[in-house]
Coordinates of C-alpha atoms and ligand atoms in Angstrom, one line a residue:
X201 CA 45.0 -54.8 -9.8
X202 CA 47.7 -56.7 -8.1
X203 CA 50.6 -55.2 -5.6
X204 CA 52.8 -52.8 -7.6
X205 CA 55.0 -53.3 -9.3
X206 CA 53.6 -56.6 -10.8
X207 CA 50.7 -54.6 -12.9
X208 CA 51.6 -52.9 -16.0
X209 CA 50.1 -50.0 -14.1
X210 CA 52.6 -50.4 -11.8
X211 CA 55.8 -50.9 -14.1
X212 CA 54.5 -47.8 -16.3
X213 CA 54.1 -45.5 -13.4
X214 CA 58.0 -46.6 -12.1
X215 CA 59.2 -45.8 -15.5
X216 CA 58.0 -42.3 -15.8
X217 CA 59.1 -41.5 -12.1
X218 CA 62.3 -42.8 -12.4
X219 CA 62.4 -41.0 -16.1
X220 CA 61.2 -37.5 -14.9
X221 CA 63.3 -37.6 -11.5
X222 CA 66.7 -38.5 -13.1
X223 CA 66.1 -35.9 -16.2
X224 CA 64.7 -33.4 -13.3
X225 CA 67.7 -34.0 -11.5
X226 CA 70.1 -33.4 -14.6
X227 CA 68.3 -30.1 -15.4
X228 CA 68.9 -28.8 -11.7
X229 CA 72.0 -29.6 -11.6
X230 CA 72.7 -28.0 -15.4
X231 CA 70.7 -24.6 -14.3
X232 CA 72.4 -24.3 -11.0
X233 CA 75.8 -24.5 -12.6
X234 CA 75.2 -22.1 -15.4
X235 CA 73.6 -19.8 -13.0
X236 CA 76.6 -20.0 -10.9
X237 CA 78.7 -19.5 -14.3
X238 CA 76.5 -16.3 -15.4
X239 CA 76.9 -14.5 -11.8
X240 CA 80.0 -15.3 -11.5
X241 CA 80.6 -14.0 -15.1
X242 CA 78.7 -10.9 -14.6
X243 CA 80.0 -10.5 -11.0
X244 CA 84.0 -10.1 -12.9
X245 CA 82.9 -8.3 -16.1
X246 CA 81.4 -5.7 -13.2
X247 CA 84.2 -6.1 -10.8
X248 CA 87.0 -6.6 -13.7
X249 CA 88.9 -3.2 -13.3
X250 CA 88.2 -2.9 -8.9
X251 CA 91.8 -4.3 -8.4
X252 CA 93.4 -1.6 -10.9
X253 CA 91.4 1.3 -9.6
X254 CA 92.4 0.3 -6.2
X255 CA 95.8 0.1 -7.4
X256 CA 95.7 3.2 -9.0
X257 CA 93.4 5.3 -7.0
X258 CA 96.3 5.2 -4.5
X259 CA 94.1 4.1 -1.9
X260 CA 97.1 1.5 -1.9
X261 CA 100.6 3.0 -2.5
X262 CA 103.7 0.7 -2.7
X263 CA 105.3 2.1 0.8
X264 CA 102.6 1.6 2.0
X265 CA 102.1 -2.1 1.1
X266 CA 105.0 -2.4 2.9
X267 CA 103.7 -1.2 6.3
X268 CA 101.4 -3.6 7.4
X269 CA 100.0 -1.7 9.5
X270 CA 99.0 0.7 7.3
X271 CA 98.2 -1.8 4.6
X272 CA 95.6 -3.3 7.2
X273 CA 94.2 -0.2 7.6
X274 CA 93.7 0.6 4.1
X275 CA 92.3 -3.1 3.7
X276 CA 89.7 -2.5 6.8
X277 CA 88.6 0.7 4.6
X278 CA 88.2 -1.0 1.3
X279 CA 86.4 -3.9 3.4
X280 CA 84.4 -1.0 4.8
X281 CA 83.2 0.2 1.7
X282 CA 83.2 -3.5 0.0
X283 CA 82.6 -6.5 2.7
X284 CA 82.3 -9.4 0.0
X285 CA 85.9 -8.6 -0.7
X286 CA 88.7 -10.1 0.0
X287 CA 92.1 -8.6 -0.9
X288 CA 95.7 -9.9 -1.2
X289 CA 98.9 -8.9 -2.2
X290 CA 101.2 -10.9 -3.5
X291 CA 104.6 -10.8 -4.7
X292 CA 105.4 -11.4 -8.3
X293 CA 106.0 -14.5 -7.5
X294 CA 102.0 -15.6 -6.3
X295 CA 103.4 -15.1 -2.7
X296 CA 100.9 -13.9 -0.1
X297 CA 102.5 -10.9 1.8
X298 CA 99.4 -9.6 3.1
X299 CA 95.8 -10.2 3.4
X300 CA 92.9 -8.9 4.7
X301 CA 91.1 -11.6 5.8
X302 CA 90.8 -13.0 9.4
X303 CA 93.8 -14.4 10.7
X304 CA 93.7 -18.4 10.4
X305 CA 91.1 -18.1 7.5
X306 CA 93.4 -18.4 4.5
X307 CA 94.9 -22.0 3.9
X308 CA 97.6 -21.0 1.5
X309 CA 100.9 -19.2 1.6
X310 CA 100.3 -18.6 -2.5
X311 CA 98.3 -18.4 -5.4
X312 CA 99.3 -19.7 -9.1
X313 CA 99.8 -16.8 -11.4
X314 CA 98.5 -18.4 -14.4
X315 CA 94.6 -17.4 -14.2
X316 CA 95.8 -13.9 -13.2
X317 CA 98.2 -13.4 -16.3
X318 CA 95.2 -14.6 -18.2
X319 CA 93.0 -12.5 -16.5
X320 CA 95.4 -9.2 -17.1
X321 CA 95.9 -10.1 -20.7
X322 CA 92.5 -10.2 -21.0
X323 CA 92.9 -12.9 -23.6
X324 CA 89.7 -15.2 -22.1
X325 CA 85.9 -13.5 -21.2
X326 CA 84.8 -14.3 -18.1
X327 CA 84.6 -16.3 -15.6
X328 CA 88.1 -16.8 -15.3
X329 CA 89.2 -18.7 -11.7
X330 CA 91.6 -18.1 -9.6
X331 CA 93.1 -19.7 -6.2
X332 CA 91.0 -19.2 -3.2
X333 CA 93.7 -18.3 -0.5
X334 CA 91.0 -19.7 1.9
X335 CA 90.8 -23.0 1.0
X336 CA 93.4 -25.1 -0.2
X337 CA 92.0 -27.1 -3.4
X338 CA 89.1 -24.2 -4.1
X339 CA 89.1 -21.6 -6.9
X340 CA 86.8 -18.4 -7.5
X341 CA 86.6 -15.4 -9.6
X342 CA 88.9 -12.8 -8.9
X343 CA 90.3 -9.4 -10.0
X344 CA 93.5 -8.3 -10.2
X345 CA 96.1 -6.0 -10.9
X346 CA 99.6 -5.5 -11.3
X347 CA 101.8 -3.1 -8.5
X348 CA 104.5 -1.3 -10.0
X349 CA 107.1 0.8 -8.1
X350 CA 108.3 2.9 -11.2
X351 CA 109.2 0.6 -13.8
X352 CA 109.4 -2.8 -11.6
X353 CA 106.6 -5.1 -11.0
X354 CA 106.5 -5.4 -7.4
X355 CA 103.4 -7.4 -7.1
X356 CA 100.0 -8.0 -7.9
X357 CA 96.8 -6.9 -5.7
X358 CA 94.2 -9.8 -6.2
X359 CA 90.7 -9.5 -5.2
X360 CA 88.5 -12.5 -4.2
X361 CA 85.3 -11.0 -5.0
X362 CA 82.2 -13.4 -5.0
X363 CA 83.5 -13.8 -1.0
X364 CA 81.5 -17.6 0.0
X365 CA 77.9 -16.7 -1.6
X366 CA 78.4 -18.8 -4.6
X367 CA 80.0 -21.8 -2.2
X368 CA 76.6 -23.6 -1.7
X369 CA 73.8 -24.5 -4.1
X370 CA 71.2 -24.0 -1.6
X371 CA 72.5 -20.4 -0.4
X372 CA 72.5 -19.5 -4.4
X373 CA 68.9 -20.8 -4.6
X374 CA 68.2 -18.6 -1.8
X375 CA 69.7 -15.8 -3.2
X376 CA 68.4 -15.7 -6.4
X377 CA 65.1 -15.1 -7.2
X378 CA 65.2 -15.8 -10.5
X379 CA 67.0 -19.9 -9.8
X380 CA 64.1 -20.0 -7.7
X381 CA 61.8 -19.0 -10.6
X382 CA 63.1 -21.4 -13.0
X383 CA 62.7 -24.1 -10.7
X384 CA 59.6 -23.8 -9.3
X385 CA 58.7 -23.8 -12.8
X386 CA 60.2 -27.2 -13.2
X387 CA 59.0 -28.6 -10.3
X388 CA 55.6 -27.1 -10.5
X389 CA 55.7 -28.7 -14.8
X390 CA 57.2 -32.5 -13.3
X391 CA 54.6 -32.8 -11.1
X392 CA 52.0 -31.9 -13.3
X393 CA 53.4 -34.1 -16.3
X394 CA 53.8 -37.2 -13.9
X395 CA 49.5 -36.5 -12.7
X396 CA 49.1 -36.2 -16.4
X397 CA 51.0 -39.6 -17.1
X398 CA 49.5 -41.4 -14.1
X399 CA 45.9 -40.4 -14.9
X400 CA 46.8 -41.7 -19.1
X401 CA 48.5 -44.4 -17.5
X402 CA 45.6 -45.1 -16.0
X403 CA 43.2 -44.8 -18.7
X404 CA 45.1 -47.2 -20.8
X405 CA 45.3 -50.0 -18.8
X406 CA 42.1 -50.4 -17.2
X407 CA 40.5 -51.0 -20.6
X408 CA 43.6 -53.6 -20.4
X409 CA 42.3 -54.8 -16.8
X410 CA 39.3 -55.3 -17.5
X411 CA 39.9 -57.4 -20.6
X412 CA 42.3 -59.6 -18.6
X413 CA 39.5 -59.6 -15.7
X414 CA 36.6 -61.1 -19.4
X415 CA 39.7 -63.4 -20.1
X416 CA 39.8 -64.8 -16.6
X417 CA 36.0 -64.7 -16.8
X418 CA 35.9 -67.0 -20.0
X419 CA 38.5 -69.0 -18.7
X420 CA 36.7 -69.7 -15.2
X421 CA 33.0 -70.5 -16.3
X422 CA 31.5 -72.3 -19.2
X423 CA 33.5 -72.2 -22.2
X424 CA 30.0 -72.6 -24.5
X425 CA 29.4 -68.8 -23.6
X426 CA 30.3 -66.9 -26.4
X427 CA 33.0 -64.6 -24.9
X428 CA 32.1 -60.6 -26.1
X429 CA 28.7 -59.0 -25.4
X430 CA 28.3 -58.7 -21.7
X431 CA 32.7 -58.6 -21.2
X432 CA 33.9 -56.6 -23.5
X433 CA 32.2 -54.1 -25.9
X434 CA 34.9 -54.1 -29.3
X435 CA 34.8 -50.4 -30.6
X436 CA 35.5 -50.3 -34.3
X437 CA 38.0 -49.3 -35.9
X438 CA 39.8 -49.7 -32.3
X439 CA 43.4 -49.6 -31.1
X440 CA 45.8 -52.4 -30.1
X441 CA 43.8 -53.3 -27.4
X442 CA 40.4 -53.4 -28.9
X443 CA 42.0 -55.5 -31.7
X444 CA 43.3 -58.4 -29.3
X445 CA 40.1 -58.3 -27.5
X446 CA 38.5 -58.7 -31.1
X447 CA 40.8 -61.9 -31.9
X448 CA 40.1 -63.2 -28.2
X449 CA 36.4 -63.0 -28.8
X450 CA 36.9 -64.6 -32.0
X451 CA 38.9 -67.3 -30.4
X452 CA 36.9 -67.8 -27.7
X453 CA 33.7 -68.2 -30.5
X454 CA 35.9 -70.7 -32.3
X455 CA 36.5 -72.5 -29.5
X456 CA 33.0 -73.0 -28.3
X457 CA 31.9 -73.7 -31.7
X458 CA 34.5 -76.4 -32.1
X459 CA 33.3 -77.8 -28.2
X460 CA 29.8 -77.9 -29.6
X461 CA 30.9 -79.8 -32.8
X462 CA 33.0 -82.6 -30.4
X463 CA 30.0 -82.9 -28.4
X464 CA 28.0 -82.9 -31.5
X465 CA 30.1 -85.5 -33.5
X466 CA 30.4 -87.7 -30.0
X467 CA 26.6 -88.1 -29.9
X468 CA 26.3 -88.5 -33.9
X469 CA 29.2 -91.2 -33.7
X470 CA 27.2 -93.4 -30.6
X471 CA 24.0 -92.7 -32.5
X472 CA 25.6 -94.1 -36.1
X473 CA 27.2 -97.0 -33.9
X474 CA 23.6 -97.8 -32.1
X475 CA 22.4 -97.9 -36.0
X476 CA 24.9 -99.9 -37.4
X477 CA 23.9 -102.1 -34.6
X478 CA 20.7 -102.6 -34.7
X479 CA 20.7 -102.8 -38.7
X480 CA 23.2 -105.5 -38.9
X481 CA 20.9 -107.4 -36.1
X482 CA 17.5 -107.4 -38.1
X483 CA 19.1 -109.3 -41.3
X484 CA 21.4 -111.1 -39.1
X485 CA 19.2 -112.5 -36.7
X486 CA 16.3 -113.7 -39.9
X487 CA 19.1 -115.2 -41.4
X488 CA 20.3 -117.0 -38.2
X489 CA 16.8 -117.9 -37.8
X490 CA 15.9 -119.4 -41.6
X491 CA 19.3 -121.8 -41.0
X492 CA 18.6 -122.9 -37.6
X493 CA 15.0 -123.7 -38.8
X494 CA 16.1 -125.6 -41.6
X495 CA 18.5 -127.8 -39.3
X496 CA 16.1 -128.3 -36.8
X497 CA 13.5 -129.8 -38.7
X498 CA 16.3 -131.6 -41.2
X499 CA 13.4 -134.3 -41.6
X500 CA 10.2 -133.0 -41.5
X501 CA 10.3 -130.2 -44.0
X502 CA 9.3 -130.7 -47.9
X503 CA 11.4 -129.9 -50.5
X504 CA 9.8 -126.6 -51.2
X505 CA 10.2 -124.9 -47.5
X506 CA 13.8 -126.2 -47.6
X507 CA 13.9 -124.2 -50.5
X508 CA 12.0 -121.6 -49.3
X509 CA 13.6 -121.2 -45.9
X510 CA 17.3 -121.3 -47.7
X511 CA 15.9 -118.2 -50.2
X512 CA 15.1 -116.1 -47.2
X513 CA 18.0 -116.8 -45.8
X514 CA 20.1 -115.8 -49.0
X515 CA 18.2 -112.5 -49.6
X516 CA 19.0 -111.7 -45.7
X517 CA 22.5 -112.4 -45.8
X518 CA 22.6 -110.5 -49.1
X519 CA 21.1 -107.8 -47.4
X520 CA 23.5 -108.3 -44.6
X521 CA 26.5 -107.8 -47.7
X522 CA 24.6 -105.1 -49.0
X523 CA 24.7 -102.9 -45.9
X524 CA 28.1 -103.7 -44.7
X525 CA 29.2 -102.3 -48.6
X526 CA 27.6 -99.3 -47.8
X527 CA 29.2 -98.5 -44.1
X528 CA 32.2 -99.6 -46.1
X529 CA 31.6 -96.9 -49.2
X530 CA 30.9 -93.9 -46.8
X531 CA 34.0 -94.4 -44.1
X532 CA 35.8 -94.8 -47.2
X533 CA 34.4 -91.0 -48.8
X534 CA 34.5 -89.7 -45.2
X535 CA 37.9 -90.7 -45.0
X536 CA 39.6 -88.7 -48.1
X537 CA 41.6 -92.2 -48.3
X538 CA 39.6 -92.5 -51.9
X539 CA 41.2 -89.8 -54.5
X540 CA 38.5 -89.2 -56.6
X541 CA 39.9 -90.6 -60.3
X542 CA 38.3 -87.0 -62.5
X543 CA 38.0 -88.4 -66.3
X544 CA 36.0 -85.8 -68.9
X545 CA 32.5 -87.6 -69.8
X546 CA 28.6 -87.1 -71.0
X547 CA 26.5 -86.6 -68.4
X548 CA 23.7 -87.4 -70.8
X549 CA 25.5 -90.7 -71.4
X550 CA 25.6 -91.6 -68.0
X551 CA 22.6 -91.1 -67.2
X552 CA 21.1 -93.1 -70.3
X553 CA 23.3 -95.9 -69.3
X554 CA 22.0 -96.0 -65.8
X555 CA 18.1 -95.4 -66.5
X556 CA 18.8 -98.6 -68.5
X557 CA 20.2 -100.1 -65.9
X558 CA 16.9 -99.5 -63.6
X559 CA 14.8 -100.2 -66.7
X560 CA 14.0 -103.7 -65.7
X561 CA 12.8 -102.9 -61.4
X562 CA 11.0 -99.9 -63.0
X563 CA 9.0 -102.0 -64.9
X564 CA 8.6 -104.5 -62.2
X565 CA 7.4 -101.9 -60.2
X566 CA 4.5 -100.2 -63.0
X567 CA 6.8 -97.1 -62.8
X568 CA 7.3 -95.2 -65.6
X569 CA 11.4 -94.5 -65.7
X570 CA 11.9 -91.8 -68.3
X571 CA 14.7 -89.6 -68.9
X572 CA 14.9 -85.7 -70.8
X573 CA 18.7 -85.3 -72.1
X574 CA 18.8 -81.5 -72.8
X575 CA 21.1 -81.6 -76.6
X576 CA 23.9 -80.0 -76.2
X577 CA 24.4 -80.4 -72.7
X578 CA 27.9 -80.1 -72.3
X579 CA 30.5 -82.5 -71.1
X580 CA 31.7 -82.6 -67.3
X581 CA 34.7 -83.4 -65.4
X582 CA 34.4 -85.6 -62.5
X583 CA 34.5 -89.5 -61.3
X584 CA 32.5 -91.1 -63.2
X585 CA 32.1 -94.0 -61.0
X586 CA 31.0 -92.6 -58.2
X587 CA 29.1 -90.1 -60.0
X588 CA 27.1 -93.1 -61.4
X589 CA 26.8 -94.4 -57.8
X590 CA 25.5 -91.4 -56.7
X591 CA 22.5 -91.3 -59.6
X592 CA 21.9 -95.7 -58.9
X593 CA 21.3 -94.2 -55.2
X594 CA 18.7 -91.3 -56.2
X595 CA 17.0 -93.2 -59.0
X596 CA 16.8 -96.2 -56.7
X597 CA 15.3 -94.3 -54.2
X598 CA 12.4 -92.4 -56.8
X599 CA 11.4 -95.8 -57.6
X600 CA 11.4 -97.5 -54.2
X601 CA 9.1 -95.0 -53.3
X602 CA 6.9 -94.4 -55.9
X603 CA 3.4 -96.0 -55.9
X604 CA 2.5 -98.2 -59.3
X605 CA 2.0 -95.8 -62.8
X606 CA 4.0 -93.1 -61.0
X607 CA 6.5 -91.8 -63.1
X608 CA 10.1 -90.9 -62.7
X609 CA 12.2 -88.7 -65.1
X610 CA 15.8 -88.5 -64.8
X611 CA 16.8 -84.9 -66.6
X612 CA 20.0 -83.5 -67.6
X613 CA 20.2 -79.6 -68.3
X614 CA 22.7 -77.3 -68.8
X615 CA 22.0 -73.7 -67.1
X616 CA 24.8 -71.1 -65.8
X617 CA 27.2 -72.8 -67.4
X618 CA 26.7 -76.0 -65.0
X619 CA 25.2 -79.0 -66.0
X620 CA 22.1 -79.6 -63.9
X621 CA 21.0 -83.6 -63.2
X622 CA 17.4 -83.9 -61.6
X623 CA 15.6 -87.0 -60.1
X624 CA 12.0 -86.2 -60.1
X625 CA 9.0 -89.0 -59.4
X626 CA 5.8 -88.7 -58.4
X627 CA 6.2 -90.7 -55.1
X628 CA 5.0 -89.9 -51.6
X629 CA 7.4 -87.0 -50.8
X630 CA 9.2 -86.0 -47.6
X631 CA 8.0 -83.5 -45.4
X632 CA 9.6 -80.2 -45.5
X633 CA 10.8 -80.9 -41.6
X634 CA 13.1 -83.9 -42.9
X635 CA 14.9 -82.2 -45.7
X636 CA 17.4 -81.3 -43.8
X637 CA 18.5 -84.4 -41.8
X638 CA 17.9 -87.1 -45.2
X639 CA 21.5 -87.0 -45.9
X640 CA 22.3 -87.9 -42.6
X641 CA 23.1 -91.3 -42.5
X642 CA 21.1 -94.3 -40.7
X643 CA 18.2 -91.1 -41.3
X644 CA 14.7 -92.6 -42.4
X645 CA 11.7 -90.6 -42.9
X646 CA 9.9 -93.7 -41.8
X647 CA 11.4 -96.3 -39.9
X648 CA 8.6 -98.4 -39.1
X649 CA 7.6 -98.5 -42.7
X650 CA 7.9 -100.8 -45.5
X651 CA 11.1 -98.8 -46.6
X652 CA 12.9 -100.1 -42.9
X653 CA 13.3 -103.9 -44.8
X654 CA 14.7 -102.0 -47.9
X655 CA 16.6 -99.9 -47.1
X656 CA 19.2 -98.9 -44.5
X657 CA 19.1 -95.2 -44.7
X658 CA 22.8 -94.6 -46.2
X659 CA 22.3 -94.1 -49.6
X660 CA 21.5 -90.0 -49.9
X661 CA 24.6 -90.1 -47.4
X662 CA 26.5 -91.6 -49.8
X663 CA 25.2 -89.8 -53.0
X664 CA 25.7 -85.9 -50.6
X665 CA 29.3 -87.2 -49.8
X666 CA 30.3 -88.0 -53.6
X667 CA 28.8 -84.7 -54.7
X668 CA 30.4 -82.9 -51.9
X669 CA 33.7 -84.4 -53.1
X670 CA 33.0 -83.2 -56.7
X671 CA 32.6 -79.4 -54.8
X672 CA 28.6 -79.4 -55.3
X673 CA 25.6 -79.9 -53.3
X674 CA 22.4 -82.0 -53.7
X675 CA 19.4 -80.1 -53.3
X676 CA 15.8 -81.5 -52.3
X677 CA 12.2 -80.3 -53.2
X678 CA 8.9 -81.5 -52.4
X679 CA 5.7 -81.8 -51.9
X680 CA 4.1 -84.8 -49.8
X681 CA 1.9 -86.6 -51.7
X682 CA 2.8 -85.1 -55.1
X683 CA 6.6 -86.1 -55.7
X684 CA 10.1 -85.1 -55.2
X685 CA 13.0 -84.0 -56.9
X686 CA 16.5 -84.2 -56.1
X687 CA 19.2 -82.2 -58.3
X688 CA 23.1 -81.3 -58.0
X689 CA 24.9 -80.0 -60.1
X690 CA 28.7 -80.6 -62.1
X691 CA 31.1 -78.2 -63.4
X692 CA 31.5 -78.3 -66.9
X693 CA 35.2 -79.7 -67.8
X694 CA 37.7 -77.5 -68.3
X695 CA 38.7 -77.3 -72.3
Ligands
ADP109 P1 17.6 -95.7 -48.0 O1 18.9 -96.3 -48.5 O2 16.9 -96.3 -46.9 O3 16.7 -95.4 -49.1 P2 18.3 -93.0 -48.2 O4 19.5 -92.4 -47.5 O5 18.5 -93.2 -49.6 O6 18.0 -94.3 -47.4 O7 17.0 -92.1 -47.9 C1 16.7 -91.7 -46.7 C2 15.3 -91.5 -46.5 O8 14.8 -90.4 -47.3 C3 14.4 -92.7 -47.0 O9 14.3 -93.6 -45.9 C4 13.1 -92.1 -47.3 O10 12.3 -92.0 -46.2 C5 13.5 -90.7 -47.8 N1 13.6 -90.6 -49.3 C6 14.7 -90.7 -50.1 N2 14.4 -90.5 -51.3 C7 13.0 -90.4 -51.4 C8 12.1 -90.1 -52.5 N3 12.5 -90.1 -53.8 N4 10.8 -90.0 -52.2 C9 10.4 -90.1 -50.9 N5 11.2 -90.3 -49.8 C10 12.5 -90.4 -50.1

């Protein structure tokens, strides 16, 4: 992990702090001031009749507030028995007359009357505040009481009572056990919940850390190495982060998969392009050969070799035409820029039509060419065209390589509910290693063979391609020496 506050680590833990400090902070501040409000409530409910009993326990009479000397000296006597208060008397106006505080310690020359009518009406519980004579913008609680000489209000005694002890926070906190309580509590609970969310915090993002440190990984050293077993082990059925690590490994498997295809299709293209080359050389270079010959020796040569030359030199340039058709058939399949034209037709038909078609190089080639129409077999949807190409190739091929009085059979069946076709012969077979790379194209079993003059190695291309298109597959068996069979299937058309 990087410097804070650049992790997520980081940002989390700054979150909580600044979360539990400022709600911390609120929850002081709200318990100090209703502490404050509860003492100072219970302080005046306690102390709500001292300024009447004063008053009417004589230990202040009338004359004598008038005597400030012996005002003063019932005051010191009160204070005596009562430090935390402080007493005034005031005229009805709210005047101060006389105090018994420390001279130069009270700031005002009068209090406002409104909290102490309020407070003698006993209309509002407590705390109720009054002016504190001792500092000029200040209030606390207070009782009070009215002085009558007879019938005539000559003035109220008013008694500051919670003295300074409620003036600072810190000197309340000190004093009460129970603020202290309630906030060691809190303190003691904040610092445990911010361990408990830096330890979680923790947990969390690690497993986040260390799959940013198997991304980095990945993205440092060979992308072919599937990203997953040794980085990051995907616990099922995981959270958020398990699931992006999931996709990640998934996209990291794509994308090496998709590298191997480039690579794969890169050395397939130079390979198909080295092919093309040297098969358009062979024919080229014999036919380049037969009409250069036939120049040169213009004089010499008889009728006949003219003739003969000139024939050679047809059937090479014809299989010059031939092979470039073919490259031309396959980039045009490969290329989806063919749509395939889907008519409803026989199979059976077809394949009667086409068998006819070979009937003639069968026979030229003592092979037996025989086809097995199952009745019934039902009628398909597809491009009949190229479904015909795609049988020419595969019948083609059974006869090219099957020896004299082998036999080929060309059958149509109808199993599943798919119509089966199958080119079987009793040829030479293909090893089991080749079936899979036959529909390759340019792929010959034998290249050295007799089969290299006829044939270029594109025609099971072409015939895998045009089933492909038709959403089938061709499948091979066989057994060297005994014969092979090639089938694919169609799906039956749609009523
Ligand atoms: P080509 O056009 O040269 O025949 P194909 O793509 O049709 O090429 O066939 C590829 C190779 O598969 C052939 O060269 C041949 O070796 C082998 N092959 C195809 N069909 C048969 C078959 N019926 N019997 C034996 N080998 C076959």
């Amino acid at each position: 992990m990087t410097a804070w506050p650049r992790t997520l680590y980081g940002r989390l833990v700054g979150i909580l702090v600044v979360l539990m400090v400022s709600v911390s902070a609120f929850f002081v501040a709200l318990t100090i001031s209703a502490t404050r409000l509860h003492l100072q409530e219970i302080d005046q409910t306690l102390n709500r009749d001292l300024a009447t009993n004063i008053v009417h326990d004589n230990w202040l009479s009338p004359s004598e507030s008038r005597d400030r000397g012996n005002f003063e000296r019932s005051f010191d006597r009160l204070m005596a028995v009562n430090p935390a208060i402080e007493l005034y008397l005031l005229d009805p106006e709210g005047r101060i007359l006389r105090y018994s505080a420390p001279a130069g310690r009270v700031k005002r020359t009068a209090v406002s009357l409104a909290p102490v009518v309020k407070f003698l009406d006993r209309s509002r519980a407590p705390p109720i505040l009054g002016d504190d004579p001792r500092d000029a913008d200040g209030e606390k609680i207070f009782s009070a009481a009215p002085i009558n000489d007879g019938t005539r209000l000559i003035g109220y005694l008013y008694a500051i009572l919670d003295g300074e002890q409620y003036d600072s926070a810190l000197h309340m906190v000190e004093s009460s056990y129970l603020l202290r309580l309630t906030l060691g509590t809190m303190i003691g609970g904040v610092v445990l919940a911010l361990a408990a969310g830096f330890l979680s915090f923790g947990l969390l993002t690690r497993r986040l850390g260390s799959l940013r440190a198997a991304v980095d990984q990945f993205n440092a050293a060979d992308p072919h190495r599937p990203f997953g077993a040794s980085d990051w082990i995907v616990r099922e059925p995981g959270d958020e982060i398990d699931h992006l690590a999931a996709t990640f490994a998934r996209m990291a498997r794509r994308i090496a998969d998709q590298l191997t295809q480039l690579e794969g299709a890169a050395v397939a293209r130079r390979a198909l392009v080295a092919s093309i080359s040297h098969d358009l050389r062979t024919p080229l270079a014999a036919l380049q050969g037969y009409v250069e010959t036939v120049l040169m020796k213009e004089g010499t040569l008889s009728e006949e070799q003219r003739r003969q030359y000139l024939q050679l030199a047809l059937q090479n340039s014809q299989k010059l035409g031939h092979l470039v058709e073919e490259l031309f058939e396959l980039s045009t399949l490969d290329g989806d820029e063919r749509p395939l034209n889907v008519e409803t037709f026989s199979l059976g038909e077809l394949v009667q039509d086409v068998a006819q078609k070979f009937a003639l190089r069968a026979r030229e080639r003592e092979v037996e060419l025989r086809t097995a129409i199952e009745s019934g077999a039902a009628l398909v949807d597809g491009d009949i065209g190229l479904i015909e190409r795609a049988l020419d190739n595969l019948i083609d091929n059974a006869i090219k390589f099957t020896q004299p009085r082998g036999v080929v059979v060309v059958s149509v069946t109808a199993e599943a509910g798919r119509t089966i076709v199958k080119v079987s012969d009793t040829g030479r077979g293909i090893p089991a290693a080749h079936h899979a790379d036959i529909f390759k194209p340019f792929y010959r079993v034998d290249r050295g063979g007799r089969e290299a003059v006829e044939g270029a190695g594109l025609g099971l291309a072409i015939a895998w391609r045009i089933v492909e298109l038709h959403g089938a597959t061709i499948a091979v068996e066989s057994i060297p020496g005994q014969g092979t069979t090639f089938s694919f299937w169609l799906a039956p058309a749609h009523a």
